[in-house]
Coordinates of C-alpha atoms and ligand atoms in Angstrom, one line a residue:
X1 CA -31.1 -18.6 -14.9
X2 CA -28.0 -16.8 -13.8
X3 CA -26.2 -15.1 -16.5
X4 CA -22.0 -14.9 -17.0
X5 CA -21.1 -11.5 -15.2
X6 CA -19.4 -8.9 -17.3
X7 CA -18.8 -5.5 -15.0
X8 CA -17.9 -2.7 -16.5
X9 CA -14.7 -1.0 -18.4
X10 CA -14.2 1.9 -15.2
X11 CA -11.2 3.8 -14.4
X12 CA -10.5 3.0 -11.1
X13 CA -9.1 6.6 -9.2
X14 CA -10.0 5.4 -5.4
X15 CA -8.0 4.3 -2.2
X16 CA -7.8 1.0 -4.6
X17 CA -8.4 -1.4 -6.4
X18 CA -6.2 0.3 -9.0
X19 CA -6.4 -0.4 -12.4
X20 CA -5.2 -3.5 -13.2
X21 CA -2.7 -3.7 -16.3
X22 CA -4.1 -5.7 -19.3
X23 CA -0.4 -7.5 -19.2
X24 CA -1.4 -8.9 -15.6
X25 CA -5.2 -9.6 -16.6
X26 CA -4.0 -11.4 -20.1
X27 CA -1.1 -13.3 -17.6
X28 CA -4.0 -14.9 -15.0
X29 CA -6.2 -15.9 -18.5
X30 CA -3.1 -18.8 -18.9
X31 CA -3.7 -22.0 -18.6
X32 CA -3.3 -23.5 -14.6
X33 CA -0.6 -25.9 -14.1
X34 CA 0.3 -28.1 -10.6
X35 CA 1.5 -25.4 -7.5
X36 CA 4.6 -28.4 -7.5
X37 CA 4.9 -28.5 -11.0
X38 CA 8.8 -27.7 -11.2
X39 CA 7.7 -24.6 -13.6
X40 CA 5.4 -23.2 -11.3
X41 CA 8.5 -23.9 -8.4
X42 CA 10.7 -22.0 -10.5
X43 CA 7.9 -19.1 -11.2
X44 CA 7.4 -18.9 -7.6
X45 CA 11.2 -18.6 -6.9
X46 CA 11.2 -15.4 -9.6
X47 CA 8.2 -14.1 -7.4
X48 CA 10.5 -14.2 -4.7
X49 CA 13.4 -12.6 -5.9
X50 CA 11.2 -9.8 -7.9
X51 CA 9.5 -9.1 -4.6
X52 CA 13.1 -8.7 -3.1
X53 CA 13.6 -6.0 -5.7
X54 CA 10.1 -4.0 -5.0
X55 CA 11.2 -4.2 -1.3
X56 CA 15.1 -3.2 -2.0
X57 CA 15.8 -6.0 0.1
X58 CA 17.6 -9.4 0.7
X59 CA 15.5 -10.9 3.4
X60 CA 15.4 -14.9 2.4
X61 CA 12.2 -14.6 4.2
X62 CA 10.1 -12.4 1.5
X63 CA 7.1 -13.8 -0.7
X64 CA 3.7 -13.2 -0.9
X65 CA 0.7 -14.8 1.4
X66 CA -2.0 -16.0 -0.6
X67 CA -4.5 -13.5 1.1
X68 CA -5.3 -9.9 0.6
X69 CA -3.2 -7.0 2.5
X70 CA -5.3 -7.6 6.0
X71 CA -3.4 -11.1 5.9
X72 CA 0.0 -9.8 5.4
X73 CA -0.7 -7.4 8.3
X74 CA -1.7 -10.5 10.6
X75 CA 0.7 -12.3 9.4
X76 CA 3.2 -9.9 10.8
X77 CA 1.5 -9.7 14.2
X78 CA 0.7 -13.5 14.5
X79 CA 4.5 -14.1 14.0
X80 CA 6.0 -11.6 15.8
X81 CA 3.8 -10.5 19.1
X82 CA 3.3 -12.9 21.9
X83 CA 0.6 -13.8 24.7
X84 CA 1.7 -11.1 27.3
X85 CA 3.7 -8.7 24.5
X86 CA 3.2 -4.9 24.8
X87 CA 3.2 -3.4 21.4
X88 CA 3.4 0.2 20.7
X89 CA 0.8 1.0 17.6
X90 CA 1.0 4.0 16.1
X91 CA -2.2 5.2 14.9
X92 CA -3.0 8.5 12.6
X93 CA -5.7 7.0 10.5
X94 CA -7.9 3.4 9.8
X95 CA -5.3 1.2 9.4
X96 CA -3.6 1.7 13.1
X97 CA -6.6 0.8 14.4
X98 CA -6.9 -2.4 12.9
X99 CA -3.2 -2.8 14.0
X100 CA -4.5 -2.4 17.9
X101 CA -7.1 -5.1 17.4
X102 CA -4.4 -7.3 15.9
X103 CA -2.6 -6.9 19.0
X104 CA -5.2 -7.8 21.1
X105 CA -6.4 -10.5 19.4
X106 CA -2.5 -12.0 20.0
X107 CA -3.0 -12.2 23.8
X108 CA -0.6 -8.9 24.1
X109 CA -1.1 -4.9 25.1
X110 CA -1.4 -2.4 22.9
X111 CA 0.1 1.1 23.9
X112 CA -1.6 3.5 21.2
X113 CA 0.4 6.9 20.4
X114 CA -2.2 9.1 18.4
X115 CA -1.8 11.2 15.8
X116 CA -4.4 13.8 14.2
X117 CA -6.5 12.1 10.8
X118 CA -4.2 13.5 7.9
X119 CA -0.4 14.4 9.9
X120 CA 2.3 11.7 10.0
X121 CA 3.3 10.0 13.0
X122 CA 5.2 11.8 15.6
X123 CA 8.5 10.4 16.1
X124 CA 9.0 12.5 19.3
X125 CA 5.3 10.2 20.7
X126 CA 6.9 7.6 19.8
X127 CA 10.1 8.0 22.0
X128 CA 7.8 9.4 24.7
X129 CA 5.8 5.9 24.7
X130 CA 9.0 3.5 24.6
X131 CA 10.1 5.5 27.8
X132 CA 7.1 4.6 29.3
X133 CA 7.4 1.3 28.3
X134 CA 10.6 0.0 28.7
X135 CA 8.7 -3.7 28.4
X136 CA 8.0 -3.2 24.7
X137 CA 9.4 -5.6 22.3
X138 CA 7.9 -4.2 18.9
X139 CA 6.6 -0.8 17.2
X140 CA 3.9 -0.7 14.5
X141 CA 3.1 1.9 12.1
X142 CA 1.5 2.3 8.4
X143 CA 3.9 4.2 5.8
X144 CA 1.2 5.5 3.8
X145 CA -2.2 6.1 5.4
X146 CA -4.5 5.5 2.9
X147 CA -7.6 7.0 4.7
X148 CA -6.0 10.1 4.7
X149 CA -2.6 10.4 2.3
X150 CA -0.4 11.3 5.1
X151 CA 3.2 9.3 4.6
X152 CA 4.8 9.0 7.8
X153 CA 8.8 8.9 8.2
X154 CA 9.7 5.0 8.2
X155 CA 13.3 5.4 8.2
X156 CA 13.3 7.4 11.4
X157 CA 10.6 4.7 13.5
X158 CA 11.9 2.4 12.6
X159 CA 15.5 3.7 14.1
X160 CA 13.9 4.7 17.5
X161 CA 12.5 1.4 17.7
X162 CA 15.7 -0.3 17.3
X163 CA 17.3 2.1 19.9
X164 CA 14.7 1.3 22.6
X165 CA 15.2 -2.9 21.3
X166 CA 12.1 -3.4 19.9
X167 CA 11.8 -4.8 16.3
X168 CA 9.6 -2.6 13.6
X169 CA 6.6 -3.4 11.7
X170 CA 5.8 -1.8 8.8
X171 CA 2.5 -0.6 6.9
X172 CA 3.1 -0.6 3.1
X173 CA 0.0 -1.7 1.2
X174 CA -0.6 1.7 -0.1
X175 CA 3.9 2.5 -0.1
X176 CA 5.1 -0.3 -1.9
X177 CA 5.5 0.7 -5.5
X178 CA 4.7 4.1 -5.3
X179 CA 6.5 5.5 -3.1
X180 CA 10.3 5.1 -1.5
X181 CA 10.7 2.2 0.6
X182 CA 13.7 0.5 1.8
X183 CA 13.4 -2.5 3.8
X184 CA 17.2 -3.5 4.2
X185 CA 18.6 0.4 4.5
X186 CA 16.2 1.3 7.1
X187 CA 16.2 -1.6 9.3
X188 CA 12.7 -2.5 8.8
X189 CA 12.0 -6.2 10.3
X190 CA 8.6 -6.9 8.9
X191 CA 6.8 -5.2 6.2
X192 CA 3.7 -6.2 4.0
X193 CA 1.8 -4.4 1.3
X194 CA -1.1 -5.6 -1.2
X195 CA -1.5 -6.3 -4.7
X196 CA -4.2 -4.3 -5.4
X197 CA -2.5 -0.8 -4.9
X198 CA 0.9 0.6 -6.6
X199 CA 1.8 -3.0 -8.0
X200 CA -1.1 -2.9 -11.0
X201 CA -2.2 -6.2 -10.2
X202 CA -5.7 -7.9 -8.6
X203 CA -6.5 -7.8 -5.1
X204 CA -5.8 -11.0 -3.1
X205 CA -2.3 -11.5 -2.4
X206 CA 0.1 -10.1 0.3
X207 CA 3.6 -9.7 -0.5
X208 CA 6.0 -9.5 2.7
X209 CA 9.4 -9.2 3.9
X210 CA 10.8 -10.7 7.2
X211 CA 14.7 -9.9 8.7
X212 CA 16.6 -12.5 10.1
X213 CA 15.7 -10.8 13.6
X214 CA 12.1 -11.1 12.8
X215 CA 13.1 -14.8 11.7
X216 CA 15.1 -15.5 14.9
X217 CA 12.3 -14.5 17.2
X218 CA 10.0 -16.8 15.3
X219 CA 12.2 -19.4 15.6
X220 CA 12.5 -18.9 19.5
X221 CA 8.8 -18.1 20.2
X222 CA 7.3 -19.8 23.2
X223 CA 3.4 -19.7 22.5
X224 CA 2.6 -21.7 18.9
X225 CA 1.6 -19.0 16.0
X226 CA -2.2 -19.5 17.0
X227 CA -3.0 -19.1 13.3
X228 CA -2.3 -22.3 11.5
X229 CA -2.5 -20.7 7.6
X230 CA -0.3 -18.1 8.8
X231 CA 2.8 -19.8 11.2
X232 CA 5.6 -18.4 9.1
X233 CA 7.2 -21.5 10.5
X234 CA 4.6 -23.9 8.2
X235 CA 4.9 -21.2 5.0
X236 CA 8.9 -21.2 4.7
X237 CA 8.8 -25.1 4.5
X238 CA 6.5 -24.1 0.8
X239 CA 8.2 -21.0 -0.1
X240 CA 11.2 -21.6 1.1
X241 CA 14.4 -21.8 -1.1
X242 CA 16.3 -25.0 -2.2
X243 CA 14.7 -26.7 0.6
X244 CA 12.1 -29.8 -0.8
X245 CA 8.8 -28.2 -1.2
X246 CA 6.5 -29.5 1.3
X247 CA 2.9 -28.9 0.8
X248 CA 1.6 -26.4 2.6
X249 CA -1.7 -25.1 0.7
X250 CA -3.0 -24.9 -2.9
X251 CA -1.7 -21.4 -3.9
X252 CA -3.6 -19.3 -6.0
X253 CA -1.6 -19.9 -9.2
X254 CA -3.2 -17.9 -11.4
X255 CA -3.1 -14.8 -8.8
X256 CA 0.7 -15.4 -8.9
X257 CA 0.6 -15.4 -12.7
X258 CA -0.7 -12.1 -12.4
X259 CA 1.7 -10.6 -9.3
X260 CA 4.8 -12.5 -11.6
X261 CA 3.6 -10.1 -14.8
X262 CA 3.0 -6.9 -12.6
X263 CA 6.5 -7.6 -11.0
X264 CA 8.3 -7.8 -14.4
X265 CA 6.5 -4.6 -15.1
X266 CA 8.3 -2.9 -12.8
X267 CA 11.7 -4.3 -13.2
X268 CA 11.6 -3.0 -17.0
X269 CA 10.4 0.3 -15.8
X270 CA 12.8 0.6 -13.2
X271 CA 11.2 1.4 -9.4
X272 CA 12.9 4.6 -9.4
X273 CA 11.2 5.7 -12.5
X274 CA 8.1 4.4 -10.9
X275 CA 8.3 6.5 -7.9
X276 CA 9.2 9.4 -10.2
X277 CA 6.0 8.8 -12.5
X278 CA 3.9 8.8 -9.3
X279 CA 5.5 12.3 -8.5
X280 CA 5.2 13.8 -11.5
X281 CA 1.1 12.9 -12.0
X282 CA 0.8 14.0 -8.4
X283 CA 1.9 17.0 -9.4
X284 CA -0.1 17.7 -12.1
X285 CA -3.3 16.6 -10.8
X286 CA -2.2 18.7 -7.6
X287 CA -1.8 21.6 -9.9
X288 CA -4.9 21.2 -11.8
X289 CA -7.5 20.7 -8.6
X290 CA -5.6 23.8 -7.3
X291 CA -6.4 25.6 -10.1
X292 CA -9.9 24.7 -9.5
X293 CA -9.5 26.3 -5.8
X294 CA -9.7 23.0 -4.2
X295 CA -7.2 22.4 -1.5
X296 CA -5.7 19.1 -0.1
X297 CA -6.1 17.8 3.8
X298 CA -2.5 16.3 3.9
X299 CA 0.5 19.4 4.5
X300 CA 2.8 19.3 0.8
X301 CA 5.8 17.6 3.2
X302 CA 3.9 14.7 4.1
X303 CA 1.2 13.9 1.0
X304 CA 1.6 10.9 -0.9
X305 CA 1.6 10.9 -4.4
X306 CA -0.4 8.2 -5.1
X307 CA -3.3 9.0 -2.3
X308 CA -4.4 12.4 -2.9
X309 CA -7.2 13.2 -0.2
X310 CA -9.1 16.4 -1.5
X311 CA -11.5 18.8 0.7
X312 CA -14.5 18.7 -0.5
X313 CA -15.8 22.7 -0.6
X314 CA -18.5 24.9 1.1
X315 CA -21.8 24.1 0.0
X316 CA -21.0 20.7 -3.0
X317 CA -22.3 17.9 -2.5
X318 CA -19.6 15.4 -1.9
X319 CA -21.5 11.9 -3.0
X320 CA -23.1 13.6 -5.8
X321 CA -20.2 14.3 -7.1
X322 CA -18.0 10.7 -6.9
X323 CA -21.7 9.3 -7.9
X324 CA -21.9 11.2 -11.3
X325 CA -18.2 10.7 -11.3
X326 CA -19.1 6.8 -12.1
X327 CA -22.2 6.9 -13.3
X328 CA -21.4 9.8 -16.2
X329 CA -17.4 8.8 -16.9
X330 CA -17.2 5.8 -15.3
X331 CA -14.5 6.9 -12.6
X332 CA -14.2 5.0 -9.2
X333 CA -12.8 7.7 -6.8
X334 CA -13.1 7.4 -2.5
X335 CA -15.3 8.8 -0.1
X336 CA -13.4 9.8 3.4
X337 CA -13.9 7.5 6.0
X338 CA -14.1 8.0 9.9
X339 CA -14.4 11.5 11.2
X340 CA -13.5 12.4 7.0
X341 CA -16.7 11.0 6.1
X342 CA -18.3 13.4 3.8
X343 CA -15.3 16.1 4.3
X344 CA -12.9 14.6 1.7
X345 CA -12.5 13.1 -1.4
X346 CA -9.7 10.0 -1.9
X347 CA -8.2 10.4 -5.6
X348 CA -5.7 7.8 -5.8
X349 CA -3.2 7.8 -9.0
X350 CA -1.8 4.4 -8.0
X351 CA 0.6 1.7 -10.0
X352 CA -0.8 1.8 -14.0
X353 CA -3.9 4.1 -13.6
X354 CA -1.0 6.7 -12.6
X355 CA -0.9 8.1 -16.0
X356 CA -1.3 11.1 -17.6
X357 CA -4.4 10.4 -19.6
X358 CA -6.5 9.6 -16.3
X359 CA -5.1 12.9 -14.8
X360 CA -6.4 15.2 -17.5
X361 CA -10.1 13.2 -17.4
X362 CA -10.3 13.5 -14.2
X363 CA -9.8 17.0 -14.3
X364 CA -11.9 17.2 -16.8
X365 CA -14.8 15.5 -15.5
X366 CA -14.8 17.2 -12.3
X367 CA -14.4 20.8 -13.5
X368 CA -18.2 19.6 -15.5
X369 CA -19.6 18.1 -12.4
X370 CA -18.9 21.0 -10.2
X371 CA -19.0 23.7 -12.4
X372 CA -22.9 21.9 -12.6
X373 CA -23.6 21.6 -8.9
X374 CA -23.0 25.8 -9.2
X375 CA -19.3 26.0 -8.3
X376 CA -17.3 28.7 -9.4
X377 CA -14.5 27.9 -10.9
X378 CA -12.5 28.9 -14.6
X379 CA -13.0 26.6 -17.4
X380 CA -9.8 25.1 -18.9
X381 CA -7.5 26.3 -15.7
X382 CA -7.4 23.2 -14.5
X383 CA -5.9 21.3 -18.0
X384 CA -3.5 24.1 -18.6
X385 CA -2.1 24.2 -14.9
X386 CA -1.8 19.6 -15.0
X387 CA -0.2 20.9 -18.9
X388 CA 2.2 23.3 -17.4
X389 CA 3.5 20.6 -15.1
X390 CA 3.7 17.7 -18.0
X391 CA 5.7 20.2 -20.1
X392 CA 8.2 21.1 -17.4
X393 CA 9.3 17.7 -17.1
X394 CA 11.1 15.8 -14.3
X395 CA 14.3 17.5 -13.9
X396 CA 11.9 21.1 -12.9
X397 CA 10.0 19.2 -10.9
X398 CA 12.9 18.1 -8.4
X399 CA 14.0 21.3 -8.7
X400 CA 11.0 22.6 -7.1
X401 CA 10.6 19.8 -4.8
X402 CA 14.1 20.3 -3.2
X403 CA 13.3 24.1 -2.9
Ligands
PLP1 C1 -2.7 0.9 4.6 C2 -3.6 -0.3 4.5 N1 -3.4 -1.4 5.2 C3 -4.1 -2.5 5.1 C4 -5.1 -2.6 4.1 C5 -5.8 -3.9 4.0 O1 -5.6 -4.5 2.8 P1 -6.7 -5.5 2.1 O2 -7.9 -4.6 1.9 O3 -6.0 -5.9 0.8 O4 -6.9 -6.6 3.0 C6 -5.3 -1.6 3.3 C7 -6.4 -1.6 2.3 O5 -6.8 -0.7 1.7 C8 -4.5 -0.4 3.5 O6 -4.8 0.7 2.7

């Protein structure tokens, strides 16, 4: 007879799921009303305008796609790309690749510009590519690259793109909460992100933000969006404001119970003071693993707080360690993937598990594991360097950021 499952209580420290807040868990646990139950309509309309807020942006076109972050990134290039298209993907990492075969799967060309596992995007690539190929009509890139913790610099693709008339889709499951994004100051005409990362929520849904240039070239495409779930055209007629709600699916209404609690979260904290609190355990878990002698892959300009990717060192085993890691103190962290594969460690501090306590046991646990697989290192250097860092405060940390 199949039992009730109960996983366990882990810290989760990987490329994400991130811990989810209790606020969030205890929000799904209420009871399920209609999806066109007028509360529910007016919940979903707060969704909307809280999402607005995450994204600093007005777009009437912004809500979340009842599907994980892979949906919101389809949804993008189902909408936006053509039969016959050519789309400039940038790739420097996993996600860019699942970009191209977006692309292709549309009927249009991709044009790849390639950047090295762990570096940002090269803007001068990207220039480069549109001058080969005048015939482009949109650019695609991923902020935060979270199969190797490189951020790339959104504000300036997103401005060459423009300048060579294509419209810019933007990569920010891994950004959006932990790290500076703004959709309406920098242009960007489609964006999506996930649940499961810097918001503190469950995995599943797709929040995303559309322009009114995005919106006028779905309005005026020629082909039908060959993905019926996802026509943006169908969606807007469920999500869309004032306008009668016409049924469009059964949305996962306890999900959005959950993404409505996480998004009130991070109003009352304030999405600066987010991105600060990202930056400032960053930098105390950066401090600490250096005092250990590790050393990151990412270059300090372009490392995300919330993605730390960690070299593993000369002669420890790298899955013995993330295995005692869960099996000894319950903590989820990532293995690289791709040509990383057994070269790096993915630590992420992401939405509420970015928090001081889970930076000193995290320390603390891995000083024990590798100081037990025969590592050298000095006990305690790694808590008093992460201590130094919390007792300087915020104020000394920009200091030092800004030179
Ligand atoms: C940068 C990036 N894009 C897309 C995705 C896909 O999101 P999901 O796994 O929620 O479908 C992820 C997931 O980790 C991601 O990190």
């Amino acid at each position: 007879m199949p039992q009730s499952f109960h996983p366990p209580q882990r810290t989760l420290l990987g490329p994400g799921p991130s811990d989810v807040s209790p606020r969030v868990l205890e929000a799904m646990a209420r009871p399920t009303i209609g999806h066109l139950d007028p509360l529910f309509v007016d919940m979903m309309d707060e969704v909307k305008s809280m999402l607005q807020y995450a994204f600093r942006t007005q777009n009437a076109l912004t809500l979340p796609v009842s599907a994980p972050g892979s949906a919101g990134m389809e949804t993008a290039f189902v909408n936006l790309v053509e039969p016959g298209d050519t789309v400039i993907v940038c790739q420097n990492g996993v996600f860019g690749g699942r970009m191209k075969e977006n692309v292709e799967r549309c009927g249009a060309t991709p044009v790849m510009v390639e950047d090295e596992w762990g570096k940002p995007v090269d803007p001068d690539k990207l220039e480069d590519a549109l001058k080969a190929h005048p015939e482009a009509r949109t650019v695609a890139f991923v902020q935060a690259e979270t199969s190797t913790g490189a951020e790339s610099d959104t504000r300036a693709l997103v401005e060459i793109a423009h300048r060579n008339d294509c419209l810019a889709i933007v990569d920010a499951v891994t950004a959006l909460g932990g790290t500076p994004i703004e959709v309406d100051a920098w242009g960007i005409d489609a964006v999506y992100s996930g649940s499961q990362k810097c918001l503190s929520c469950t995995p599943g849904l797709s929040p995303v933000s559309f322009s009114d240039a995005a919106v006028e070239r779905i309005r005026n495409r020629t082909h039908k969006v060959q993905s019926w779930f996802l026509d943006l055209n169908l969606v807007m007629g469920y999500w869309g404001k004032g306008a009668k709600r016409a049924y469009h699916h059964t949305a996962p209404i306890n999900a959005l119970y959950g993404l409505h609690e996480s998004l009130v979260m991070l109003q009352e904290e304030g999405i600066e003071n987010a991105w600060a609190r990202h930056q400032r355990n960053h930098a105390a878990l950066r401090d600490g693993l250096e005092a250990m002698g590790l050393s990151f892959l990412v270059a300090s300009e372009y490392r995300l707080p919330q993605l730390n990717a960690v070299r593993v060192p000369e002669g420890v085993d790298e899955a013995a360690v993330r295995n005692a890691l869960l099996d000894d103190y319950s903590i989820e962290i990532g293995a690289g993937l791709g040509p990383l594969a057994g070269q790096i460690w993915r630590i992420g501090l992401m939405g509420h598990a970015s928090n001081m306590r889970n930076v000193y046991m995290l320390l603390a646990a891995m000083e024990n594991i590798l100081a037990g697989q025969g590592y050298a290192l000095e006990r305690g250097a790694a808590l008093s360097a992460a201590q130094k860092v919390y007792a300087a405060g915020d104020e000394d940390l920009k200091a030092a950021a800004n030179g």
